[in-house]
Short mmCIF file of C-alpha atoms in Angstrom, two decimals:
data_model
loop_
_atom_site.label_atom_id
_atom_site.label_comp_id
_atom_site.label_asym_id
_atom_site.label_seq_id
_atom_site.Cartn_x
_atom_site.Cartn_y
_atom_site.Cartn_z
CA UNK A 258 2.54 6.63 -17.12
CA UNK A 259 4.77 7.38 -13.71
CA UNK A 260 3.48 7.02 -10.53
CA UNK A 261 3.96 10.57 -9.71
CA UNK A 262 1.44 11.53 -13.13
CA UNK A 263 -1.21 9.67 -12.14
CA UNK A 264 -0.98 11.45 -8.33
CA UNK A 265 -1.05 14.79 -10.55
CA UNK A 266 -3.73 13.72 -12.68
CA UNK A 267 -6.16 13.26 -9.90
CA UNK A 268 -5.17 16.05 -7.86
CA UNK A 269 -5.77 18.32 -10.89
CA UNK A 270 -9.39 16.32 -11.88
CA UNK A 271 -10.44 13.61 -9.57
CA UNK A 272 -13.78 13.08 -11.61
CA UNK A 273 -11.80 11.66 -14.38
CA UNK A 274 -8.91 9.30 -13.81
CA UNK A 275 -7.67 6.52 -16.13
CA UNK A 276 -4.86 4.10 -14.88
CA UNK A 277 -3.28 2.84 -18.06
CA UNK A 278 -3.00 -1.38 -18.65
CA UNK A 279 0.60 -1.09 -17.04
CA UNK A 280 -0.44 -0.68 -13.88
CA UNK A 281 -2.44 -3.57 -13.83
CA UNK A 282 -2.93 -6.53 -11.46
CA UNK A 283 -4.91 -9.33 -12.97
CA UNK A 284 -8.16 -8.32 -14.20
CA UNK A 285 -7.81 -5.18 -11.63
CA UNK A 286 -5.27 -2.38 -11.04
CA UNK A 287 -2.98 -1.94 -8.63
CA UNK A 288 -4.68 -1.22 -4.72
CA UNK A 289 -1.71 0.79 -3.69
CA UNK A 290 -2.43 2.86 -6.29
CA UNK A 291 -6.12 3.20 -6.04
CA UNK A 292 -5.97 4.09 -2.14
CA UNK A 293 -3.14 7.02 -2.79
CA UNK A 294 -5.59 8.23 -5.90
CA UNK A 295 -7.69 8.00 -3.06
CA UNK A 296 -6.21 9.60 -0.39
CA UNK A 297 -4.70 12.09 -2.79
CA UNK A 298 -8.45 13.42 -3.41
CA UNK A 299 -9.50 13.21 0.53
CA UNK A 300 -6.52 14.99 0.92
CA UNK A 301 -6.84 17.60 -1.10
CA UNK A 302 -10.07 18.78 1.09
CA UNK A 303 -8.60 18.59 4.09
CA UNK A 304 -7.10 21.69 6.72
CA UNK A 305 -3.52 22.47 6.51
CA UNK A 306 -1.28 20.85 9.70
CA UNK A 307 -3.72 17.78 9.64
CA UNK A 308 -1.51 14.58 8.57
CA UNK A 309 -3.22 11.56 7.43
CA UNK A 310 -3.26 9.16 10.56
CA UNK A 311 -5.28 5.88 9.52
CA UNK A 312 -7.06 4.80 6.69
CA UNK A 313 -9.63 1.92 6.25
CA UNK A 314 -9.96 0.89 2.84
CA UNK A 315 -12.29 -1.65 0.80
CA UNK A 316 -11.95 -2.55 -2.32
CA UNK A 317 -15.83 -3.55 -3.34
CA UNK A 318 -14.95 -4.35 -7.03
CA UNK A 319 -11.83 -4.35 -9.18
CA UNK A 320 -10.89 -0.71 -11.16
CA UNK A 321 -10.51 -1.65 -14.41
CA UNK A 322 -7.49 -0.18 -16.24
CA UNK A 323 -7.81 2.46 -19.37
CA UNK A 324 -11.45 3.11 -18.13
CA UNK A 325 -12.15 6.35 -15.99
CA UNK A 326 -12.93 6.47 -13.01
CA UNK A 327 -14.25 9.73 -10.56
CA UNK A 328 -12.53 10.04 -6.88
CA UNK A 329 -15.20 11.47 -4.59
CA UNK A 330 -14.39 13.12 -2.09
CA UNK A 331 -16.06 14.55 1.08
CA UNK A 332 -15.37 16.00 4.52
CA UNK A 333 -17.45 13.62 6.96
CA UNK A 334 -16.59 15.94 10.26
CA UNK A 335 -13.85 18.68 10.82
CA UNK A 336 -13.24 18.94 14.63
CA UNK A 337 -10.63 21.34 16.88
CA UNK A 338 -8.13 18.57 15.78
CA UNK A 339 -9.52 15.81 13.80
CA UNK A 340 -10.44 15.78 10.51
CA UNK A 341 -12.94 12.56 9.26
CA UNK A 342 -12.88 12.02 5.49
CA UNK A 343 -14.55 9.68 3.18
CA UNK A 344 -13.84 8.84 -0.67
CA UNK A 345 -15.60 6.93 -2.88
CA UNK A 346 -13.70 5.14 -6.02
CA UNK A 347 -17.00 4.98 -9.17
CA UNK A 348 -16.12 3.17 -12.55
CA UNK A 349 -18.83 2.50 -14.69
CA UNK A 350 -21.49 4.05 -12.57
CA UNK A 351 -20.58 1.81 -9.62
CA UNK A 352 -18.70 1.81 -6.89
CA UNK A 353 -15.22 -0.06 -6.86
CA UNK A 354 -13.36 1.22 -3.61
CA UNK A 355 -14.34 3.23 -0.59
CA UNK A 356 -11.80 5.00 1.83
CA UNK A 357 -12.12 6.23 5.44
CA UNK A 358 -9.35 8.29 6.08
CA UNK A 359 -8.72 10.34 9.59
CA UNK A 360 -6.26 13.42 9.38
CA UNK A 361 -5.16 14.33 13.12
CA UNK A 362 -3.04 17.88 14.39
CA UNK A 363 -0.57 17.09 16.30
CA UNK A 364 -1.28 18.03 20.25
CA UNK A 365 0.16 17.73 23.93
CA UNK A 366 0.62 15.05 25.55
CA UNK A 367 2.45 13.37 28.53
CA UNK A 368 2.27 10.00 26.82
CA UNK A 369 5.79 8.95 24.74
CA UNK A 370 6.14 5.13 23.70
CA UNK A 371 8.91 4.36 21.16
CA UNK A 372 8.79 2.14 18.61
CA UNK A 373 9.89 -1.25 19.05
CA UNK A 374 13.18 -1.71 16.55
CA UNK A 375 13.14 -3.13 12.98
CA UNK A 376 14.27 -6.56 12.63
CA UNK A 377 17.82 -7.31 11.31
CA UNK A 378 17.90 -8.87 8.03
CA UNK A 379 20.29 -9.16 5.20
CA UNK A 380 21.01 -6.09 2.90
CA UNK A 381 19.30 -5.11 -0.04
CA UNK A 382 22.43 -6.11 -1.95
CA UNK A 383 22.00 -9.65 -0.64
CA UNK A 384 18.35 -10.47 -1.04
CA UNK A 385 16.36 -12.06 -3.71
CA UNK A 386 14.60 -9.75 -6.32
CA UNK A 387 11.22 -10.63 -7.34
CA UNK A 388 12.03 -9.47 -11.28
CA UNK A 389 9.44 -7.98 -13.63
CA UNK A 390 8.18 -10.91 -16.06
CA UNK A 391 5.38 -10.26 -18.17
CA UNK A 392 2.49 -11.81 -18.06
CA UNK A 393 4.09 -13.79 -15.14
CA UNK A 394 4.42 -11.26 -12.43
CA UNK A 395 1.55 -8.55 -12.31
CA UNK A 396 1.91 -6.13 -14.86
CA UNK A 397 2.66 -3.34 -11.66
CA UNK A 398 5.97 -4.47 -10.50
CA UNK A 399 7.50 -3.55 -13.42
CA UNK A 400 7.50 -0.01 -11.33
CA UNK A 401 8.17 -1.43 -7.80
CA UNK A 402 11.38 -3.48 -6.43
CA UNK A 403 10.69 -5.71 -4.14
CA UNK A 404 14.15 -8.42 -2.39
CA UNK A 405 12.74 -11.17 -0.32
CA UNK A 406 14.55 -11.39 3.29
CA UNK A 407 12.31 -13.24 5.40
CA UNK A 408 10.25 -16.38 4.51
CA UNK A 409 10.19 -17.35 1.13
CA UNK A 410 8.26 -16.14 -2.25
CA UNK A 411 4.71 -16.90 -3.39
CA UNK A 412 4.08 -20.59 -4.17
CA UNK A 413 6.76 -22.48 -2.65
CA UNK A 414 5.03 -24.57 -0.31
CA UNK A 415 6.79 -22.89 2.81
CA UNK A 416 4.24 -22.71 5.54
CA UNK A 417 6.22 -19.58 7.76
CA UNK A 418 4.10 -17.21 9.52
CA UNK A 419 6.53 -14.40 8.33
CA UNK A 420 7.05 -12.78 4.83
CA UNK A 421 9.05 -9.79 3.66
CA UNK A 422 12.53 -8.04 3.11
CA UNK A 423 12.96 -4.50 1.25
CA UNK A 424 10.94 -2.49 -1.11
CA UNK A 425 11.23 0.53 -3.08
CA UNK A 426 10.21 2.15 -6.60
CA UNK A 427 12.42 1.16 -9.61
CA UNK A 428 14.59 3.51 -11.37
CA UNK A 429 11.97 4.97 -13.44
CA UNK A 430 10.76 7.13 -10.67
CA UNK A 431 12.47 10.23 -10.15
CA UNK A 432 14.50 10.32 -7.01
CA UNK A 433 12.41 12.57 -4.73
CA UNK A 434 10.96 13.02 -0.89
CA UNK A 435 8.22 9.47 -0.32
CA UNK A 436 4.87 11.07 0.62
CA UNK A 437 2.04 9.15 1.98
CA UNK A 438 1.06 8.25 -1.62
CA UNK A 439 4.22 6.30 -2.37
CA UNK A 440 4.30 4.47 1.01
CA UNK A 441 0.55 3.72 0.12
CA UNK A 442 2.41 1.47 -2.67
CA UNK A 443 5.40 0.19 -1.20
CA UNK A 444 3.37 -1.61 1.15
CA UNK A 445 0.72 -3.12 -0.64
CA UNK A 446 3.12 -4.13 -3.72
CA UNK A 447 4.03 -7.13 -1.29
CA UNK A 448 1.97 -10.24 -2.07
CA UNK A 449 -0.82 -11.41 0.12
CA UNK A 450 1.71 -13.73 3.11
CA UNK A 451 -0.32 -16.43 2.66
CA UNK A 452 0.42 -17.35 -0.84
CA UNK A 453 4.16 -18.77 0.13
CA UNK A 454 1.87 -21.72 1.62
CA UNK A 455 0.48 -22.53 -1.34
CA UNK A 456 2.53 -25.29 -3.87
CA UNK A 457 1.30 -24.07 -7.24
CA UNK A 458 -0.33 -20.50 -8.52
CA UNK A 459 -3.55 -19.36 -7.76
CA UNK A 460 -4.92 -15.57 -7.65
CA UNK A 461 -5.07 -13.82 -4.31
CA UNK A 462 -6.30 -10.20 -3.54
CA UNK A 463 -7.01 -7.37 -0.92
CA UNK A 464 -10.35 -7.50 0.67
CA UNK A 465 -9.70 -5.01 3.43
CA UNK A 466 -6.83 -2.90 4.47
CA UNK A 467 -6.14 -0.73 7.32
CA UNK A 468 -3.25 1.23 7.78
CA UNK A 469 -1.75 3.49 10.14
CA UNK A 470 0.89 6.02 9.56
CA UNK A 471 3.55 7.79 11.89
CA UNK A 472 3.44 11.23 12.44
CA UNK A 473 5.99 13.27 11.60
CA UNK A 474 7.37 10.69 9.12
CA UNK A 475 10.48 9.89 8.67
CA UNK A 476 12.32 11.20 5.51
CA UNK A 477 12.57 8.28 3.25
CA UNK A 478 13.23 8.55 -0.78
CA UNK A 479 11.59 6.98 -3.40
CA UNK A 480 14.87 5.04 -4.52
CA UNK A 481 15.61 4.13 -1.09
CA UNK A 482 14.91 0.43 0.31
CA UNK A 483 12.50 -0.03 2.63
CA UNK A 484 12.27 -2.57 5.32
CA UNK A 485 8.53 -4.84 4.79
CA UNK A 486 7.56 -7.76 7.13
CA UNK A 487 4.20 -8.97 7.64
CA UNK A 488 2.61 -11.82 9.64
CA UNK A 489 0.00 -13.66 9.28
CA UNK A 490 -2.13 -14.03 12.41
CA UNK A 491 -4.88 -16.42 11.28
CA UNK A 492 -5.84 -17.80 8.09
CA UNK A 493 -8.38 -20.29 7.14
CA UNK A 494 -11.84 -20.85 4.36
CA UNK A 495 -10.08 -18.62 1.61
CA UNK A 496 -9.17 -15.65 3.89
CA UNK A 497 -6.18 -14.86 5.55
CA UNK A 498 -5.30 -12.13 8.45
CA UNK A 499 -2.41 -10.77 7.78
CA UNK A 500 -0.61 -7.76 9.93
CA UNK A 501 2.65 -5.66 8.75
CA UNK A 502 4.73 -3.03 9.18
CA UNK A 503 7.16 -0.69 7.09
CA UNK A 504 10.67 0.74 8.17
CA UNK A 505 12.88 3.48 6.66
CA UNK A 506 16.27 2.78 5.68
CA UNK A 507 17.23 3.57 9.26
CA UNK A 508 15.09 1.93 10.98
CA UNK A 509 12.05 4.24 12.12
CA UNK A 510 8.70 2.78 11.96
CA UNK A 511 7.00 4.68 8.91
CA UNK A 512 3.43 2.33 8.78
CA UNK A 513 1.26 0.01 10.55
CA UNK A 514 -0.62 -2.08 8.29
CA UNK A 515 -3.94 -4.84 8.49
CA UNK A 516 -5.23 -6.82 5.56
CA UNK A 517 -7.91 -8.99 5.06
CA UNK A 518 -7.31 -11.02 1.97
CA UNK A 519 -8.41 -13.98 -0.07
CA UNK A 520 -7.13 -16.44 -1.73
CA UNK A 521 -8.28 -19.04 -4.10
CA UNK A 522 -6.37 -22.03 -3.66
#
């Protein structure tokens, strides 16, 4: 099933949603996906000219593929400008993911700090390509591209603070406007940055994210490479800090991104 019918299949019934095998990642499915099922029902409840500015995601338990699963959905407070939202992911009878989400109106102000620039890598074109292996790679990235320009893949025993290069959907997808949905996967396709460290395989996973998006965002396409780089800021005991951020093609910031993660190895 595409990306894009699974985002209509919860927008037309978010009490029953089943996210077939192929989007799978381990004994889990993908978390992009189940925080844009997410914010997809949160945001289907919210006032019109109220874009999603931040949401806080944790994922309690994993969402089991080819089960279904109800997106709950409730308005928390509705201000003048600032709508708070709250979802909760059930499977099962118990909860597996809960999202905060905050949708702001845009309003004056004398206050106008630019972006700093995206960093200068190599093309697309020139970049490693993490390619779709099953039972290998995880079972999702058969749908998402991802070409390593900075730091190195998962267990290679490099010990950089940096990890990243471009990202976008594979072919599969049809070519169309990214909404906050898609973005929600490009930037959690990337591995946790702490598993380059690591000499040998060994699972790692999403404890809590945060992530921030600009407002108006810029117009970026579902075939069109992003630019990823995250950093990790401290990691130690199993759990790494990790912060990020996502480009467009042209360089405008799109995303501001936190994860805590662990890692068993």
């Amino acid at each position: 099933m595409k990306f894009s019918q699974l985002i209509q299949a919860v927008r037309s019934n978010p009490d029953e949603v089943v996210v077939p095998s192929a989007w799978a990642q381990g004994r889990a499915s993908f978390g992009g996906l189940v925080a844009a099922l997410a914010y997809e029902a949160m945001s289907a409840k919210v006032s019109e000219g109220r874009p999603v500015r931040s949401l806080a995601i944790t994922f309690v338990g994993p969402l089991e593929a080819e089960v279904p699963a109800s997106f709950e959905a409730e308005v928390l407070r509705e201000g003048r400008a600032v709508s708070q939202m709250f979802c909760r992911a059930v499977q099962n009878g118990q909860t597996v993911a809960v999202v905060q989400g905050s949708f702001g109106a845009s309003r004056e102000s004398a206050i106008d700090v630019q972006a700093d620039p995206a960093p200068v890598i190599k093309p697309a074109e020139e970049c490693q390509e993490l390619p779709f292996l099953r039972g290998v790679t995880p079972d999702f990235t058969r749908f998402l591209a991802m070409r390593w320009g900075i730091g190195s893949m998962p267990f290679t025993n490099n010990p950089a603070r940096e990890m990243g290069g471009w990202v976008r959907f594979r072919g599969e997808v049809e070519d169309e406007p990214a909404g906050i949905a898609h973005l929600l996967a490009l930037v959690d396709a990337w591995p946790p940055a702490v598993l380059p460290h690591l000499r040998s395989p060994a699972p790692g996973s999403s404890l809590t994210w945060t992530i921030e998006f600009v407002q108006p965002l810029p117009t970026v396409g579902t075939l069109d490479w992003c630019l990823y780089r995250a950093e990790i800021d401290h990691a130690r005991d199993g759990y790494g800090h990790v912060s990020a951020r996502l480009w467009s093609p042209s360089g405008e910031l799109v995303a501001l991104s936190r994860q805590t993660v662990t890692v068993f190895g």
